[in-house]
Short mmCIF file of C-alpha atoms and ligand atoms in Angstrom, two decimals:
data_model
loop_
_atom_site.label_atom_id
_atom_site.label_comp_id
_atom_site.label_asym_id
_atom_site.label_seq_id
_atom_site.Cartn_x
_atom_site.Cartn_y
_atom_site.Cartn_z
CA MET A 1155 -23.43 100.95 -12.21
CA ASN A 1156 -20.18 101.88 -10.56
CA GLU A 1157 -17.18 99.64 -11.04
CA PRO A 1158 -16.32 97.76 -7.89
CA VAL A 1159 -14.23 99.89 -5.59
CA VAL A 1160 -10.52 99.21 -6.01
CA THR A 1161 -7.79 99.76 -3.44
CA GLY A 1162 -4.20 100.46 -4.34
CA CYS A 1163 -0.97 102.21 -3.52
CA VAL A 1164 -0.11 105.72 -4.67
CA ILE A 1165 3.14 105.44 -6.63
CA GLU A 1166 3.27 108.98 -8.01
CA SER A 1167 1.78 112.16 -6.62
CA TYR A 1168 1.48 115.58 -8.25
CA GLY A 1169 -0.63 117.53 -5.82
CA ARG A 1170 -4.24 116.92 -6.82
CA ARG A 1171 -3.37 114.14 -9.30
CA VAL A 1172 -1.94 110.77 -8.33
CA VAL A 1173 -1.01 107.50 -10.00
CA VAL A 1174 -2.39 104.45 -8.20
CA SER A 1175 -1.14 100.90 -8.63
CA PRO A 1176 -4.12 98.59 -7.96
CA ALA A 1177 -3.64 96.06 -5.16
CA GLY A 1178 -4.81 93.19 -7.35
CA GLY A 1179 -2.30 94.00 -10.10
CA GLY A 1180 -2.95 95.62 -13.45
CA GLU A 1181 -2.02 98.92 -15.06
CA PRO A 1182 -1.39 101.95 -12.83
CA ARG A 1183 -4.22 104.47 -13.05
CA LEU A 1184 -4.13 108.25 -13.13
CA CYS A 1185 -6.67 109.54 -10.58
CA LYS A 1186 -8.01 112.84 -9.32
CA LEU A 1187 -8.49 113.44 -5.62
CA ARG A 1188 -12.07 113.89 -4.46
CA GLY A 1189 -12.59 117.12 -2.57
CA ARG A 1190 -10.01 119.60 -1.32
CA LYS A 1191 -9.19 118.04 2.00
CA LEU A 1192 -7.80 114.67 1.00
CA ASP A 1193 -4.06 114.68 1.78
CA VAL A 1194 -2.54 111.93 -0.35
CA VAL A 1195 1.16 111.33 -1.13
CA ALA A 1196 3.27 108.52 -2.56
CA GLY A 1197 3.08 105.45 -0.34
CA ASP A 1198 -0.53 106.02 0.71
CA GLN A 1199 -3.05 103.22 0.41
CA VAL A 1200 -6.26 104.55 -1.12
CA ARG A 1201 -9.65 103.52 -2.47
CA ILE A 1202 -10.40 104.58 -6.03
CA GLU A 1203 -13.65 104.58 -7.99
CA GLN A 1204 -14.58 104.91 -11.63
CA HIS A 1205 -17.98 106.32 -12.50
CA GLU A 1206 -20.28 105.06 -15.18
CA GLY A 1207 -19.53 106.42 -18.61
CA ALA A 1208 -16.39 108.23 -17.46
CA ASP A 1209 -12.93 106.84 -17.95
CA ASP A 1210 -11.33 108.85 -15.21
CA TRP A 1211 -10.76 107.54 -11.74
CA THR A 1212 -11.18 109.32 -8.44
CA VAL A 1213 -9.50 108.71 -5.09
CA VAL A 1214 -12.41 108.68 -2.66
CA GLU A 1215 -10.65 107.67 0.55
CA ARG A 1216 -7.21 107.41 2.09
CA LEU A 1217 -6.75 104.28 4.21
CA PRO A 1218 -5.07 104.61 7.64
CA ARG A 1219 -1.36 105.43 7.54
CA ARG A 1220 1.40 103.65 9.43
CA ASN A 1221 3.40 106.90 9.34
CA VAL A 1222 4.00 109.98 7.22
CA LEU A 1223 7.16 111.98 6.77
CA SER A 1224 6.33 115.66 6.57
CA ARG A 1225 8.02 119.02 6.27
CA SER A 1226 7.44 122.60 7.31
CA ASP A 1227 7.30 125.31 4.72
CA SER A 1228 8.69 128.80 5.46
CA ARG A 1229 5.36 129.84 6.99
CA GLY A 1230 5.30 126.82 9.28
CA MET A 1231 2.58 124.99 7.39
CA VAL A 1232 3.01 121.23 7.41
CA GLU A 1233 3.18 119.32 4.11
CA SER A 1234 3.19 115.54 3.79
CA ILE A 1235 6.04 114.12 1.70
CA ALA A 1236 5.62 110.33 1.63
CA ALA A 1237 3.70 107.78 3.70
CA ASN A 1238 4.08 104.28 5.09
CA LEU A 1239 7.88 104.37 5.04
CA ASP A 1240 10.29 101.97 6.68
CA GLN A 1241 13.39 104.16 6.43
CA LEU A 1242 14.67 107.60 5.60
CA GLY A 1243 17.97 107.39 3.72
CA VAL A 1244 19.86 110.65 4.28
CA VAL A 1245 22.43 111.09 1.52
CA VAL A 1246 25.54 113.14 2.35
CA ALA A 1247 28.80 113.71 0.48
CA PRO A 1248 32.18 115.35 1.22
CA LEU A 1249 31.50 117.83 -1.61
CA PRO A 1250 29.67 120.15 -1.91
CA ALA A 1251 30.39 120.92 1.75
CA CYS A 1252 27.70 119.37 3.88
CA ASP A 1253 25.70 121.43 6.38
CA PRO A 1254 25.43 119.11 9.40
CA PHE A 1255 22.41 121.03 10.71
CA ILE A 1256 20.47 119.88 7.64
CA VAL A 1257 21.43 116.28 8.34
CA ASP A 1258 20.23 116.74 11.94
CA ARG A 1259 16.94 118.12 10.63
CA TYR A 1260 16.38 115.10 8.36
CA VAL A 1261 17.13 112.77 11.26
CA ALA A 1262 14.78 114.78 13.51
CA GLY A 1263 11.99 114.61 10.91
CA ALA A 1264 12.47 110.84 10.68
CA CYS A 1265 12.33 110.51 14.48
CA TYR A 1266 9.14 112.61 14.64
CA ALA A 1267 7.55 110.33 12.02
CA GLU A 1268 8.92 107.19 13.73
CA VAL A 1269 10.74 106.25 10.55
CA ALA A 1270 14.22 104.72 11.00
CA PRO A 1271 17.03 106.99 9.72
CA LEU A 1272 19.95 105.62 7.73
CA ILE A 1273 22.93 107.65 6.51
CA ILE A 1274 24.38 107.11 3.04
CA VAL A 1275 27.78 108.72 2.45
CA ASN A 1276 28.20 109.11 -1.31
CA LYS A 1277 31.20 110.06 -3.51
CA GLY A 1278 33.57 107.63 -1.83
CA ASP A 1279 35.70 107.85 -5.00
CA LEU A 1280 36.84 111.38 -4.06
CA PRO A 1281 40.32 111.58 -2.53
CA ALA A 1282 40.53 111.29 1.26
CA GLY A 1283 40.36 114.76 2.78
CA ALA A 1284 38.06 116.08 0.04
CA GLY A 1285 35.62 117.28 2.68
CA ASP A 1286 35.01 117.22 6.41
CA LEU A 1287 32.72 114.39 7.46
CA SER A 1288 33.73 114.40 11.13
CA PHE A 1289 30.18 115.45 12.05
CA MET A 1290 29.16 111.85 11.25
CA ALA A 1291 30.69 110.35 14.41
CA PRO A 1292 27.73 111.14 16.74
CA PHE A 1293 25.34 109.42 14.32
CA GLU A 1294 27.44 106.28 14.39
CA ALA A 1295 27.53 106.56 18.20
CA LEU A 1296 23.73 106.73 18.18
CA GLY A 1297 23.72 103.41 16.35
CA LEU A 1298 22.36 104.71 13.05
CA PRO A 1299 23.38 102.56 10.09
CA VAL A 1300 25.98 104.39 7.99
CA CYS A 1301 26.82 103.13 4.50
CA PHE A 1302 29.72 104.35 2.33
CA VAL A 1303 29.13 104.28 -1.43
CA SER A 1304 30.07 105.84 -4.73
CA ALA A 1305 27.26 106.21 -7.26
CA ARG A 1306 29.90 107.01 -9.87
CA ALA A 1307 32.27 104.09 -9.24
CA GLY A 1308 29.54 101.71 -8.13
CA THR A 1309 31.35 100.80 -4.91
CA GLY A 1310 29.37 99.94 -1.78
CA LEU A 1311 26.12 99.50 -3.69
CA PRO A 1312 25.63 95.81 -2.76
CA ASP A 1313 25.97 96.74 0.95
CA LEU A 1314 23.50 99.57 0.46
CA VAL A 1315 21.03 97.28 -1.32
CA ALA A 1316 21.31 94.89 1.65
CA LEU A 1317 20.29 97.75 4.00
CA LEU A 1318 17.39 98.70 1.70
CA SER A 1319 16.15 95.17 1.01
CA GLY A 1320 12.54 94.41 1.86
CA LYS A 1321 11.98 98.02 2.88
CA ARG A 1322 10.46 101.21 1.56
CA THR A 1323 13.10 103.94 1.86
CA LEU A 1324 12.73 107.62 1.06
CA LEU A 1325 16.00 109.12 -0.19
CA ALA A 1326 16.72 112.63 1.03
CA GLY A 1327 19.65 114.95 0.68
CA GLN A 1328 20.90 118.41 -0.12
CA SER A 1329 21.14 119.31 -3.78
CA GLY A 1330 24.42 118.07 -5.30
CA VAL A 1331 25.08 115.12 -2.97
CA GLY A 1332 24.30 112.71 -5.81
CA LYS A 1333 20.77 111.64 -4.95
CA SER A 1334 19.71 111.42 -8.61
CA SER A 1335 22.90 109.57 -9.53
CA LEU A 1336 22.27 107.11 -6.71
CA LEU A 1337 18.64 106.61 -7.73
CA ASN A 1338 19.82 105.98 -11.27
CA ALA A 1339 22.45 103.49 -10.17
CA LEU A 1340 19.93 101.62 -8.00
CA ALA A 1341 16.70 101.97 -9.98
CA GLY A 1342 17.65 103.04 -13.51
CA ASP A 1343 15.05 100.97 -15.37
CA ALA A 1344 12.21 101.77 -12.98
CA LEU A 1345 12.98 105.49 -13.28
CA ARG A 1346 12.54 105.39 -17.05
CA THR A 1347 9.03 103.97 -16.81
CA THR A 1348 7.66 106.57 -14.40
CA GLY A 1349 6.43 110.00 -15.31
CA ARG A 1350 4.54 108.74 -18.38
CA LEU A 1351 1.16 109.21 -16.75
CA SER A 1352 2.15 112.59 -15.38
CA GLU A 1353 2.60 113.86 -18.92
CA LYS A 1354 -1.11 113.27 -19.45
CA SER A 1355 -1.99 115.17 -16.31
CA GLY A 1356 0.23 118.08 -17.33
CA GLU A 1357 1.81 118.33 -13.90
CA GLY A 1358 5.53 117.86 -13.53
CA ARG A 1359 7.52 116.26 -10.76
CA HIS A 1360 9.42 119.41 -9.84
CA THR A 1361 7.05 120.87 -7.24
CA THR A 1362 7.80 120.19 -3.58
CA THR A 1363 4.47 118.41 -3.19
CA SER A 1364 5.30 115.76 -5.78
CA SER A 1365 6.62 112.34 -4.80
CA ALA A 1366 7.15 108.93 -6.39
CA ILE A 1367 7.86 105.35 -5.42
CA PHE A 1368 10.04 103.01 -7.48
CA ARG A 1369 9.29 99.33 -6.99
CA LEU A 1370 12.41 97.25 -7.42
CA PRO A 1371 12.90 93.51 -7.13
CA TRP A 1372 14.55 93.93 -3.72
CA GLY A 1373 12.60 96.81 -2.19
CA GLU A 1374 11.06 100.22 -2.78
CA LEU A 1375 12.72 103.61 -3.14
CA ALA A 1376 10.80 106.83 -2.69
CA ASP A 1377 11.87 110.21 -4.03
CA SER A 1378 10.57 113.74 -3.56
CA PRO A 1379 11.95 117.19 -4.34
CA GLY A 1380 10.30 118.18 -1.05
CA VAL A 1381 13.28 116.88 0.89
CA ARG A 1382 15.96 119.07 -0.70
CA ASP A 1383 15.78 122.03 1.63
CA TYR A 1384 14.24 120.35 4.59
CA ALA A 1385 12.76 121.64 7.84
CA PRO A 1386 10.88 119.17 10.04
CA PRO A 1387 7.18 119.83 10.69
CA VAL A 1388 6.31 122.22 13.50
CA VAL A 1389 5.71 120.29 16.71
CA ALA A 1390 4.72 121.19 20.27
CA PRO A 1391 7.82 122.81 21.85
CA ALA A 1392 8.14 119.92 24.34
CA ASP A 1393 8.38 117.48 21.42
CA VAL A 1394 11.42 119.01 19.67
CA GLN A 1395 13.66 116.77 21.84
CA ARG A 1396 12.10 113.71 20.20
CA GLY A 1397 14.20 114.57 17.13
CA PHE A 1398 17.41 114.08 19.12
CA PRO A 1399 17.50 110.58 20.64
CA GLU A 1400 20.54 111.35 22.85
CA VAL A 1401 18.71 114.37 24.37
CA LEU A 1402 15.45 112.49 24.86
CA ALA A 1403 17.30 109.60 26.53
CA ARG A 1404 18.60 111.91 29.28
CA ALA A 1405 15.54 114.14 29.76
CA GLN A 1406 14.18 111.91 32.52
CA GLY A 1407 17.14 112.91 34.67
CA CYS A 1408 16.24 116.63 34.59
CA ARG A 1409 14.81 118.30 37.68
CA PHE A 1410 11.89 119.87 35.79
CA GLN A 1411 9.55 117.63 33.85
CA ASP A 1412 9.07 120.32 31.18
CA CYS A 1413 12.80 121.09 30.95
CA GLN A 1414 13.82 122.35 27.51
CA HIS A 1415 17.52 121.80 28.36
CA VAL A 1416 18.61 125.35 27.66
CA ARG A 1417 19.04 127.37 30.85
CA GLU A 1418 17.20 125.32 33.48
CA PRO A 1419 19.12 124.30 36.64
CA GLN A 1420 19.82 120.63 37.36
CA CYS A 1421 19.42 119.70 33.73
CA ALA A 1422 20.75 116.23 32.89
CA VAL A 1423 21.13 117.15 29.23
CA GLN A 1424 23.29 120.23 29.84
CA ALA A 1425 25.33 118.15 32.31
CA ALA A 1426 25.86 115.47 29.63
CA VAL A 1427 27.00 118.12 27.15
CA ALA A 1428 29.46 119.55 29.72
CA ALA A 1429 30.80 116.05 30.40
CA GLY A 1430 31.23 115.37 26.68
CA ASP A 1431 28.63 112.58 26.70
CA ILE A 1432 26.44 114.50 24.24
CA ASP A 1433 28.16 115.94 21.19
CA GLY A 1434 28.34 119.74 21.48
CA ARG A 1435 27.52 120.32 17.84
CA ARG A 1436 24.41 118.10 18.03
CA TYR A 1437 23.30 119.95 21.18
CA GLU A 1438 23.71 123.31 19.39
CA SER A 1439 21.65 121.87 16.58
CA TYR A 1440 18.93 120.86 19.04
CA ARG A 1441 18.85 124.45 20.29
CA ARG A 1442 18.67 125.81 16.74
CA LEU A 1443 15.76 123.53 15.95
CA LEU A 1444 14.06 124.56 19.19
CA ASN A 1445 14.39 128.21 18.06
CA LEU A 1446 13.27 127.52 14.51
CA ASN A 1447 10.27 125.59 15.81
CA ARG A 1448 9.43 128.44 18.21
CA GLN A 1449 9.58 131.02 15.40
CA LEU A 1450 7.29 128.90 13.24
CA VAL A 1451 4.88 128.33 16.13
CA GLU A 1452 4.74 132.11 16.64
CA LYS A 1453 4.04 132.63 12.93
CA ARG A 1454 1.12 130.30 12.69
CA GLY A 1455 0.23 129.16 16.21
CA TRP A 1456 0.51 125.64 17.51
CA ARG A 1457 -2.01 123.14 16.17
CA ALA A 1458 -1.80 119.41 16.61
P1 LIG B 1562 21.50 115.56 -6.62
O1 LIG B 1562 21.35 117.05 -6.74
O2 LIG B 1562 21.65 115.14 -5.20
O3 LIG B 1562 20.44 114.78 -7.33
O4 LIG B 1562 22.91 115.19 -7.27
P2 LIG B 1562 23.29 114.64 -8.72
O5 LIG B 1562 23.02 113.18 -8.81
O6 LIG B 1562 22.71 115.51 -9.76
O7 LIG B 1562 24.87 114.81 -8.67
C1 LIG B 1562 25.49 116.07 -8.44
C2 LIG B 1562 26.91 116.03 -8.98
O8 LIG B 1562 27.68 115.08 -8.25
C3 LIG B 1562 26.96 115.59 -10.44
O9 LIG B 1562 27.96 116.33 -11.07
C4 LIG B 1562 27.34 114.12 -10.34
O10 LIG B 1562 28.02 113.68 -11.48
C5 LIG B 1562 28.22 114.12 -9.13
N1 LIG B 1562 28.23 112.79 -8.44
C6 LIG B 1562 27.16 112.03 -8.12
N2 LIG B 1562 27.56 110.89 -7.52
C7 LIG B 1562 28.91 110.94 -7.47
C8 LIG B 1562 29.93 110.05 -6.96
O11 LIG B 1562 29.69 108.97 -6.43
N3 LIG B 1562 31.22 110.51 -7.05
C9 LIG B 1562 31.55 111.70 -7.62
N4 LIG B 1562 32.83 112.04 -7.67
N5 LIG B 1562 30.62 112.54 -8.11
C10 LIG B 1562 29.33 112.17 -8.04
ZN1 LIG B 1563 17.00 119.39 30.88
#
């Protein structure tokens, strides 16, 4: 006789192996995925089954997702990173020098997934003028929450916890911004208890397809190496503008319904850039993402 089917949340994912925390409580279980097609990442709700005589568990079904944050690899193939998120916390720092285009790409990926972006400026203990963060102004103008912290000095952390409370937030950021330090400062104890089951499975957490969720008394933090060098998933060319709220907001004013806001006449977006109502750097970034998306579409073709 099969054990009754159990549902639960994936709290660690290592490709074809996942750790599931049962909905009714109890010890997390290491599970295999049934079949090749099941796409399961941290944050997914799944059904798991244990078969008679065997002590291993199998994920047999993924329950419907509220959303999934995904990425494009260099060949344009889409990979899921984490599911059922409330927020994407983009970590930036004055040093090492931040590439604003990467921040725009994280924000675009969050917009595509309909996950709310939040910007966390770390290393506030560095002297003023340590790096150029002037690219942040358009994000504040867009109304994105921006929180200033120092993982090292511990400043700003209560304000950050307030923004993360009651939510599941994936932390993203370029290597060196202090993402691990921040995770440690916020979730130190929870970090030390994860990874135990992965040792059994023999798969580490370093691959881009791995992801984990840390459940804290005030909320949940998700982490994945897949967000270090991030390109948003390939989308239909007309959808690239959805990654730039200030572009999307003006697109209705364009003469052509399928305007890509590059060279078309009577384009409300280009007019807003010329008038200084859309930040020039953000607009350039929109064009770069449009080009990157086009190159990836050409490489692999557009599929929904
Ligand atoms: P990650 O690559 O984003 O995970 O970054 P790490 O957490 O490994 O940190 C990269 C470097 O930045 C390390 O040398 C940290 O000690 C340093 N760092 C992290 N947070 C802070 C901070 O708040 N202030 C300062 N000054 N350095 C920090
Ligand atoms: Zn236009």
